[in-house]
Amino acid sequence: MNRDFVFHNPTKIYFGRHSMLHLEDELQKYGPNVLLAYGGGSIKTNGIYDEVIKALNNTNKNIVEFSGIMPNPTLAKMKEGMELVRTNKIDLILAVGGGSVIDLAKGVSVSTYARGDAFERYWLKREEVDNEVVPVGAILTMTGTGSEMNGGSVITDEKRMIKVGRVFTSFAFPKFAILNPTYTYTVSHYQMCSGIFDAFSHMMEQYFSDFDNPVTDYVLESLMRALIDASDIAIKDHEDYEARSNIMWISTLALNTITGLGKTQDWEVHAIEHQISAFTNCAHGMGLAAISPAYYRYILPFGLPKFKRFAINVFNIDPRGKTDEDVAREGIDALDKYIIDHDMPNSLRKLGVERTLLSKIADSVSLGGGYKKLTREDVYAILFNAYENE
Ligand code: NZQ
Ligand code: ZN
């Protein structure tokens, strides 16, 4: 069933080996004060930092550095950025990194001039933003989250042990994003695989839903197939340009709102993963991989026709002579095998989560779901199955 939708994605994308050449043109559009936001230092060792500084100097910017943004970025770090924006009258936040850096940049962007407690209002109570927003530009160095072309900002309140995602509408999207696939060559094998599964999971979260949309579902199937092909190559050869560029663009498309149009979405795997990450600080995509087989096996009976379609159209399962349920289950078995074959943990045990944490995690997960609305007991059963999965 097609649902009404509004589509507005204002992020300008510069894609390819020479995309950084456009940075100076973009910088000219903003005032002199730039907050250069980045992570733990990978951009200094791989040379991206020098390229960015050169463009900032060529355009006479005053550079305020905001470094040390950690994976699963914290509320305390966001407050540090807000202070820098306020005191230096920042005109543009330039985020150079993966999802964590870009998410935090967006968080700082919407929060700095908020009235009251921004995290409470915008992340927890999901109020509309009613203050000035500082523009964000992104230079992507690690693929997977889609943060470069969406309004998502996932922040961890480390004191309360909660990781909360907020999806803002188009005003909070990066104004521009530079996507050079060669920048991702230095990402570790582990993080590359984590990013690949993050994108895969975004597509499944949107694909498996109560109300389908024929166009969006075919787009998703094509992108999932393309991701399987590209990741098969990339795990053997990190510097295969075609594979890495396909993974980069698929990841962007997988969560730039196009792949969710006109249908309902699930997102419970993400809700569960966010709490696993709040308790263990695991890499986001690895947490998703560890839960997904158990989650989908659990909800499969409630959405059987779509799971059958997934098995046939995404993983080429031959349906002849089999029941619908057998076909559907073979599809999730193929997903499980894909996870193992791409060097990811298909269980919480393999991810290194302590069994004793499962109950605490189940208590803290926000309850939702697609084909099946989950109770706390359902979440615990999924976590238990995800722990035991072989
Ligand atoms: O900090 P540095 O030194 O840069 O190292 C990073 C980090 O340790 C490293 N890295 C990034 N680019 C590199 C590189 N290392 C070498 N060479 C490069 N070119 O990779 C590590 C992980 O980076 P991070 O940004 O944390 O990874 P990712 O892009 O997976 O982002 C994860 C965060 O995004 C959130 C996740 O929850 C998590 O907090 N998400 C954001 C979403 C959104 N905005 O829509 C949706 C997602 O579902 C997700 O929840
Ligand atoms: Zn994700």
Coordinates of C-alpha atoms and ligand atoms in Angstrom, one line a residue:
M1 CA 0.0 0.0 0.0
N2 CA 1.5 3.4 -1.0
R3 CA 1.4 6.0 1.8
D4 CA 1.6 9.7 1.3
F5 CA 5.0 11.2 1.7
V6 CA 7.0 14.4 1.5
F7 CA 10.5 14.1 0.0
H8 CA 13.1 16.8 0.5
N9 CA 16.7 16.0 0.6
P10 CA 18.8 19.2 0.4
T11 CA 22.3 17.8 0.8
K12 CA 24.5 18.5 -2.2
I13 CA 26.7 15.5 -2.9
Y14 CA 30.2 15.6 -4.4
F15 CA 31.2 12.0 -5.2
G16 CA 34.4 10.5 -6.5
R17 CA 38.2 10.6 -6.5
H18 CA 38.3 14.4 -7.2
S19 CA 35.4 15.5 -5.0
M20 CA 37.6 17.3 -2.5
L21 CA 38.3 19.9 -5.3
H22 CA 34.8 21.3 -4.6
L23 CA 35.5 22.1 -0.9
E24 CA 36.8 25.6 -1.5
D25 CA 33.8 26.6 -3.5
E26 CA 31.5 25.4 -0.7
L27 CA 33.6 27.1 2.0
Q28 CA 33.2 30.5 0.2
K29 CA 29.5 30.3 0.9
Y30 CA 29.9 30.7 4.7
G31 CA 31.4 33.2 7.1
P32 CA 35.0 33.2 8.4
N33 CA 34.7 31.0 11.5
V34 CA 34.8 27.3 10.9
L35 CA 34.7 24.5 13.6
L36 CA 36.8 21.6 12.3
A37 CA 35.3 18.6 13.9
Y38 CA 37.1 15.2 13.7
G39 CA 37.7 12.0 15.6
G40 CA 40.7 10.3 17.2
G41 CA 43.3 11.2 14.6
S42 CA 42.9 8.9 11.6
I43 CA 42.6 11.9 9.4
K44 CA 46.0 13.1 10.4
T45 CA 47.7 9.8 9.6
N46 CA 46.0 9.3 6.2
G47 CA 46.6 12.9 5.0
I48 CA 42.9 14.0 4.8
Y49 CA 43.5 16.6 7.5
D50 CA 46.3 18.3 5.5
E51 CA 44.0 18.6 2.4
V52 CA 41.2 20.1 4.5
I53 CA 43.5 22.6 6.2
K54 CA 44.8 23.7 2.8
A55 CA 41.3 24.4 1.6
L56 CA 40.5 26.3 4.8
N57 CA 43.6 28.4 4.6
N58 CA 43.1 29.1 0.9
T59 CA 39.6 30.5 1.8
N60 CA 41.0 32.6 4.7
K61 CA 39.0 30.8 7.4
N62 CA 39.6 31.1 11.1
I63 CA 39.9 27.5 12.2
V64 CA 38.7 26.3 15.6
E65 CA 39.7 22.6 16.1
F66 CA 37.3 20.2 17.8
S67 CA 39.0 16.8 17.9
G68 CA 38.7 13.6 19.8
I69 CA 35.1 12.8 18.8
M70 CA 34.7 9.2 19.9
P71 CA 32.8 6.3 18.3
N72 CA 29.3 6.4 19.9
P73 CA 29.7 10.1 20.7
T74 CA 28.7 11.3 24.1
L75 CA 26.5 14.1 25.4
A76 CA 29.5 15.5 27.3
K77 CA 31.4 15.8 24.0
M78 CA 28.4 17.5 22.4
K79 CA 28.4 20.1 25.2
E80 CA 32.1 20.7 24.5
G81 CA 31.3 21.4 20.9
M82 CA 28.4 23.7 21.8
E83 CA 30.7 25.8 23.9
L84 CA 33.2 26.2 21.1
V85 CA 30.5 27.2 18.6
R86 CA 29.1 29.8 21.0
T87 CA 32.3 31.4 22.1
N88 CA 33.8 31.5 18.6
K89 CA 30.7 32.5 16.8
I90 CA 31.0 29.6 14.4
D91 CA 29.6 30.0 10.9
L92 CA 30.1 26.5 9.7
I93 CA 30.8 23.1 11.3
L94 CA 33.0 21.0 9.1
A95 CA 32.7 17.4 10.1
V96 CA 35.5 15.2 8.8
G97 CA 35.0 11.5 9.7
G98 CA 32.4 8.8 10.0
G99 CA 28.9 8.7 11.4
S100 CA 30.1 9.5 14.9
V101 CA 31.7 12.8 13.9
I102 CA 28.9 13.8 11.5
D103 CA 26.2 12.9 14.1
L104 CA 27.9 14.9 16.8
A105 CA 28.3 17.9 14.4
K106 CA 24.6 17.8 13.7
G107 CA 23.9 17.5 17.5
V108 CA 26.0 20.6 18.2
S109 CA 24.4 22.4 15.2
V110 CA 20.8 22.1 16.5
S111 CA 21.6 22.3 20.2
T112 CA 24.0 25.3 20.7
Y113 CA 21.3 28.0 20.6
A114 CA 18.5 25.9 22.1
R115 CA 16.4 27.3 24.9
G116 CA 16.6 24.9 27.8
D117 CA 18.2 21.5 27.8
A118 CA 18.6 20.5 24.2
F119 CA 19.2 16.7 24.8
E120 CA 16.1 16.5 27.0
R121 CA 13.9 18.5 24.5
Y122 CA 15.1 17.3 21.2
W123 CA 16.3 13.7 21.8
L124 CA 14.2 12.5 24.7
K125 CA 11.0 14.5 24.3
R126 CA 11.4 14.7 20.5
E127 CA 10.3 18.4 20.4
E128 CA 10.6 20.4 17.2
V129 CA 13.7 22.5 16.9
D130 CA 12.8 26.2 17.4
N131 CA 16.1 27.9 17.4
E132 CA 18.9 28.9 15.0
V133 CA 20.8 26.0 13.5
V134 CA 24.5 26.2 12.6
P135 CA 25.2 24.8 9.1
V136 CA 27.1 21.6 8.8
G137 CA 29.3 20.3 5.9
A138 CA 30.6 16.7 5.8
I139 CA 33.7 15.0 4.5
L140 CA 33.0 11.3 4.8
T141 CA 35.9 9.0 5.7
M142 CA 34.0 5.8 6.7
T143 CA 30.8 4.5 5.2
G144 CA 27.7 2.9 6.6
T145 CA 25.6 5.2 8.7
G146 CA 24.2 7.4 5.9
S147 CA 24.7 10.4 8.3
E148 CA 26.3 12.3 5.4
M149 CA 22.9 12.8 3.7
N150 CA 20.3 12.6 6.5
G151 CA 19.1 14.3 9.6
G152 CA 20.1 11.5 12.1
S153 CA 22.0 12.3 15.2
V154 CA 22.7 9.5 17.6
I155 CA 24.1 10.6 21.0
T156 CA 25.0 8.6 24.1
D157 CA 24.2 9.9 27.5
E158 CA 26.9 8.1 29.2
K159 CA 25.7 8.9 32.7
R160 CA 22.3 7.5 32.1
M161 CA 23.6 4.6 29.9
I162 CA 21.2 5.5 27.1
K163 CA 22.0 5.9 23.4
V164 CA 19.3 7.9 21.7
G165 CA 18.8 8.6 18.0
R166 CA 16.9 11.6 16.8
V167 CA 16.0 12.0 13.1
F168 CA 15.7 15.7 12.3
T169 CA 14.1 16.9 9.1
S170 CA 15.9 18.5 6.2
F171 CA 17.0 21.7 8.0
A172 CA 19.6 19.6 9.9
F173 CA 20.9 17.7 7.0
P174 CA 24.5 18.5 6.0
K175 CA 24.5 21.3 3.4
F176 CA 27.1 19.5 1.4
A177 CA 28.9 16.2 1.6
I178 CA 32.2 15.2 0.0
L179 CA 32.4 11.4 -0.7
N180 CA 35.7 10.2 -1.9
P181 CA 35.8 6.3 -1.9
T182 CA 39.6 6.3 -1.7
Y183 CA 39.4 8.0 1.7
T184 CA 37.9 4.8 3.1
Y185 CA 40.9 2.6 2.1
T186 CA 42.5 3.2 5.5
V187 CA 39.5 2.1 7.5
S188 CA 40.3 -1.1 9.4
H189 CA 38.8 -4.4 8.1
Y190 CA 36.7 -4.6 11.2
Q191 CA 35.2 -1.1 10.8
M192 CA 34.7 -1.6 7.1
C193 CA 32.7 -4.8 7.8
S194 CA 30.8 -3.0 10.5
G195 CA 29.8 -0.2 8.1
I196 CA 28.7 -2.7 5.5
F197 CA 26.4 -4.4 7.9
D198 CA 25.1 -1.1 9.1
A199 CA 23.9 -0.2 5.6
F200 CA 22.5 -3.7 5.2
S201 CA 20.6 -3.4 8.4
H202 CA 19.2 0.0 7.4
M203 CA 17.7 -1.6 4.3
M204 CA 16.2 -4.5 6.2
E205 CA 14.7 -2.1 8.8
Q206 CA 12.9 -0.3 6.0
Y207 CA 12.1 -3.4 3.9
F208 CA 10.4 -5.5 6.5
S209 CA 7.3 -3.5 7.4
D210 CA 3.5 -3.7 7.7
F211 CA 2.8 -1.4 4.7
D212 CA 4.9 -2.1 1.7
N213 CA 5.6 0.2 -1.2
P214 CA 6.3 -1.7 -4.5
V215 CA 8.8 0.9 -5.8
T216 CA 10.7 1.4 -2.6
D217 CA 10.8 -2.4 -2.0
Y218 CA 12.3 -3.1 -5.4
V219 CA 14.8 -0.3 -4.9
L220 CA 15.8 -1.9 -1.6
E221 CA 16.2 -5.3 -3.1
S222 CA 18.4 -4.0 -5.8
L223 CA 20.6 -2.1 -3.3
M224 CA 20.9 -5.2 -1.0
R225 CA 21.9 -7.3 -4.0
A226 CA 24.4 -4.7 -5.0
L227 CA 25.8 -4.5 -1.5
I228 CA 26.3 -8.2 -1.3
D229 CA 28.2 -8.2 -4.7
A230 CA 30.4 -5.2 -3.7
S231 CA 31.1 -6.5 -0.2
D232 CA 32.2 -9.9 -1.5
I233 CA 34.9 -8.1 -3.5
A234 CA 35.9 -5.5 -0.8
I235 CA 36.6 -8.0 1.9
K236 CA 39.2 -9.6 -0.3
D237 CA 40.6 -6.3 -1.8
H238 CA 40.2 -3.2 0.4
E239 CA 41.4 -1.0 -2.5
D240 CA 39.1 -2.2 -5.2
Y241 CA 37.8 1.3 -6.2
E242 CA 34.6 0.1 -7.8
A243 CA 33.6 -2.1 -4.8
R244 CA 34.5 0.6 -2.3
S245 CA 32.7 3.3 -4.3
N246 CA 29.6 1.1 -4.7
I247 CA 29.6 0.4 -0.9
M248 CA 29.9 4.2 -0.2
W249 CA 27.0 5.2 -2.5
I250 CA 24.8 2.3 -1.5
S251 CA 25.3 3.2 2.2
T252 CA 24.3 6.8 1.5
L253 CA 21.2 5.8 -0.5
A254 CA 20.3 3.2 2.2
L255 CA 19.5 5.9 4.6
N256 CA 19.0 9.2 2.8
T257 CA 15.2 8.8 3.1
I258 CA 14.6 7.6 -0.5
T259 CA 14.6 4.0 0.7
G260 CA 11.9 4.5 3.2
L261 CA 9.4 6.4 1.1
G262 CA 5.7 5.5 1.1
K263 CA 5.9 2.7 3.6
T264 CA 6.2 1.9 7.3
Q265 CA 9.5 0.9 8.8
D266 CA 10.6 -1.2 11.7
W267 CA 13.9 0.0 13.4
E268 CA 13.7 -2.4 16.4
V269 CA 17.0 -4.0 15.6
H270 CA 18.5 -0.5 15.9
A271 CA 16.7 0.1 19.2
I272 CA 18.1 -3.1 20.6
E273 CA 21.6 -2.4 19.3
H274 CA 21.7 1.1 20.7
Q275 CA 21.3 -0.3 24.2
I276 CA 23.9 -3.0 23.6
S277 CA 26.2 -0.3 22.5
A278 CA 25.3 1.9 25.5
F279 CA 26.3 -1.0 27.8
T280 CA 29.3 -2.3 25.9
N281 CA 30.4 0.5 23.5
C282 CA 30.5 -2.0 20.6
A283 CA 30.9 -1.0 17.0
H284 CA 27.4 -0.2 15.8
G285 CA 27.3 -2.5 12.7
M286 CA 28.8 -5.4 14.7
G287 CA 26.1 -5.1 17.3
L288 CA 23.5 -5.1 14.5
A289 CA 25.0 -8.2 13.0
A290 CA 25.0 -10.0 16.3
I291 CA 21.2 -9.5 16.8
S292 CA 19.8 -9.6 13.3
P293 CA 19.5 -13.4 12.6
A294 CA 17.8 -13.9 16.0
Y295 CA 15.5 -10.9 15.5
Y296 CA 14.4 -11.9 12.1
R297 CA 13.9 -15.6 12.9
Y298 CA 11.7 -14.4 15.8
I299 CA 9.4 -12.1 13.8
L300 CA 9.4 -14.2 10.6
P301 CA 6.1 -15.9 11.3
F302 CA 4.4 -12.5 11.5
G303 CA 5.6 -11.4 8.1
L304 CA 6.0 -14.6 6.2
P305 CA 5.3 -13.5 2.6
K306 CA 7.9 -10.7 2.8
F307 CA 10.5 -13.0 4.3
K308 CA 9.8 -15.4 1.4
R309 CA 10.2 -12.6 -1.1
F310 CA 13.5 -11.5 0.6
A311 CA 14.9 -15.0 0.4
I312 CA 14.1 -15.3 -3.3
N313 CA 14.9 -11.8 -4.5
V314 CA 17.9 -10.9 -2.3
F315 CA 19.6 -14.3 -1.6
N316 CA 18.5 -16.3 -4.7
I317 CA 16.9 -19.1 -2.7
D318 CA 15.2 -21.6 -5.0
P319 CA 11.6 -22.0 -3.7
R320 CA 10.7 -25.1 -5.7
G321 CA 9.4 -28.0 -3.7
K322 CA 9.5 -26.1 -0.4
T323 CA 7.0 -24.6 1.9
D324 CA 6.8 -20.8 2.3
E325 CA 8.2 -21.0 5.7
D326 CA 11.2 -23.2 4.6
V327 CA 12.0 -20.7 1.9
A328 CA 11.7 -17.7 4.3
R329 CA 13.9 -19.5 6.9
E330 CA 16.5 -20.3 4.3
G331 CA 16.7 -16.6 3.5
I332 CA 17.6 -15.7 7.1
D333 CA 20.0 -18.6 7.2
A334 CA 21.7 -17.1 4.1
L335 CA 21.8 -13.7 6.0
D336 CA 23.4 -15.5 8.9
K337 CA 26.0 -17.1 6.6
Y338 CA 26.6 -13.7 5.0
I339 CA 27.5 -12.3 8.4
I340 CA 29.9 -15.1 9.2
D341 CA 31.5 -15.0 5.7
H342 CA 32.1 -11.3 6.0
D343 CA 34.0 -11.6 9.3
M344 CA 31.2 -10.4 11.6
P345 CA 29.8 -11.9 14.8
N346 CA 26.4 -13.6 14.3
S347 CA 25.8 -13.8 18.0
L348 CA 26.1 -11.7 21.1
R349 CA 28.4 -14.3 22.6
K350 CA 30.8 -13.8 19.7
L351 CA 30.5 -10.0 20.0
G352 CA 31.8 -10.5 23.6
V353 CA 28.6 -9.4 25.5
E354 CA 28.4 -10.8 29.0
R355 CA 25.4 -13.1 29.4
T356 CA 24.6 -11.4 32.7
L357 CA 23.9 -8.1 30.9
L358 CA 21.0 -9.4 28.8
S359 CA 18.4 -8.7 31.4
K360 CA 19.6 -5.1 32.0
I361 CA 19.7 -4.5 28.3
A362 CA 16.2 -5.9 27.8
D363 CA 14.9 -3.5 30.6
S364 CA 16.3 -0.5 28.8
V365 CA 15.3 -1.1 25.2
S366 CA 12.5 1.2 23.9
L367 CA 9.7 -1.1 22.7
G368 CA 8.5 -1.0 19.1
G369 CA 8.6 -3.3 16.2
G370 CA 7.3 -3.9 12.7
Y371 CA 5.4 -7.1 12.0
K372 CA 5.3 -7.8 15.8
K373 CA 5.0 -5.2 18.5
L374 CA 7.5 -6.3 21.1
T375 CA 7.1 -6.7 24.8
R376 CA 10.0 -6.7 27.2
E377 CA 9.8 -10.5 27.3
D378 CA 10.1 -10.6 23.5
V379 CA 13.2 -8.5 23.6
Y380 CA 14.7 -10.7 26.3
A381 CA 13.9 -13.8 24.2
I382 CA 15.5 -12.2 21.2
L383 CA 18.6 -11.2 23.2
F384 CA 18.8 -14.8 24.6
N385 CA 18.5 -16.3 21.1
A386 CA 21.1 -13.8 19.8
Y387 CA 23.4 -14.9 22.5
E388 CA 23.0 -18.6 21.8
N389 CA 23.1 -18.4 18.0
E390 CA 25.8 -20.6 16.5
Ligands
NZQ1 O1 38.2 8.6 15.3 P1 39.1 8.2 14.2 O2 40.5 8.3 14.5 O3 38.8 9.0 12.9 O4 38.8 6.7 13.8 C1 37.5 6.2 13.4 C2 36.8 5.4 14.5 O5 37.6 4.9 15.4 C3 37.7 5.2 12.3 N1 37.8 5.8 11.0 C4 36.9 6.6 10.4 N2 37.4 6.9 9.1 C5 38.6 6.3 9.0 C6 38.9 5.6 10.2 N3 40.0 5.0 10.4 C7 40.9 4.9 9.4 N4 40.7 5.6 8.2 C8 39.5 6.2 7.9 N5 39.3 6.8 6.8 O6 36.6 4.4 12.4 C9 36.1 4.3 13.7 C10 34.6 4.3 13.7 O7 34.1 5.5 13.3 P2 32.6 5.9 13.5 O8 32.4 7.3 13.0 O9 32.3 5.7 15.0 O10 31.8 4.8 12.7 P3 30.4 4.9 12.0 O11 30.5 5.6 10.7 O12 30.0 3.5 11.9 O13 29.5 5.7 13.0 C11 28.8 5.1 14.1 C12 27.9 6.0 14.8 O14 26.8 6.5 13.9 C13 25.6 6.2 14.6 C14 25.9 4.9 15.4 O15 24.9 4.6 16.3 C15 27.2 5.3 16.0 O16 27.1 6.1 17.1 N6 24.5 6.0 13.5 C16 24.1 7.1 12.9 C17 23.0 7.1 12.0 C18 22.5 8.3 11.3 N7 23.1 9.5 11.5 O17 21.6 8.2 10.5 C19 22.3 5.9 11.7 C20 23.0 4.7 12.1 O18 22.0 3.6 12.3 C21 23.8 4.8 13.4 O19 23.0 4.6 14.5
ZN2 ZN 22.6 1.9 11.7

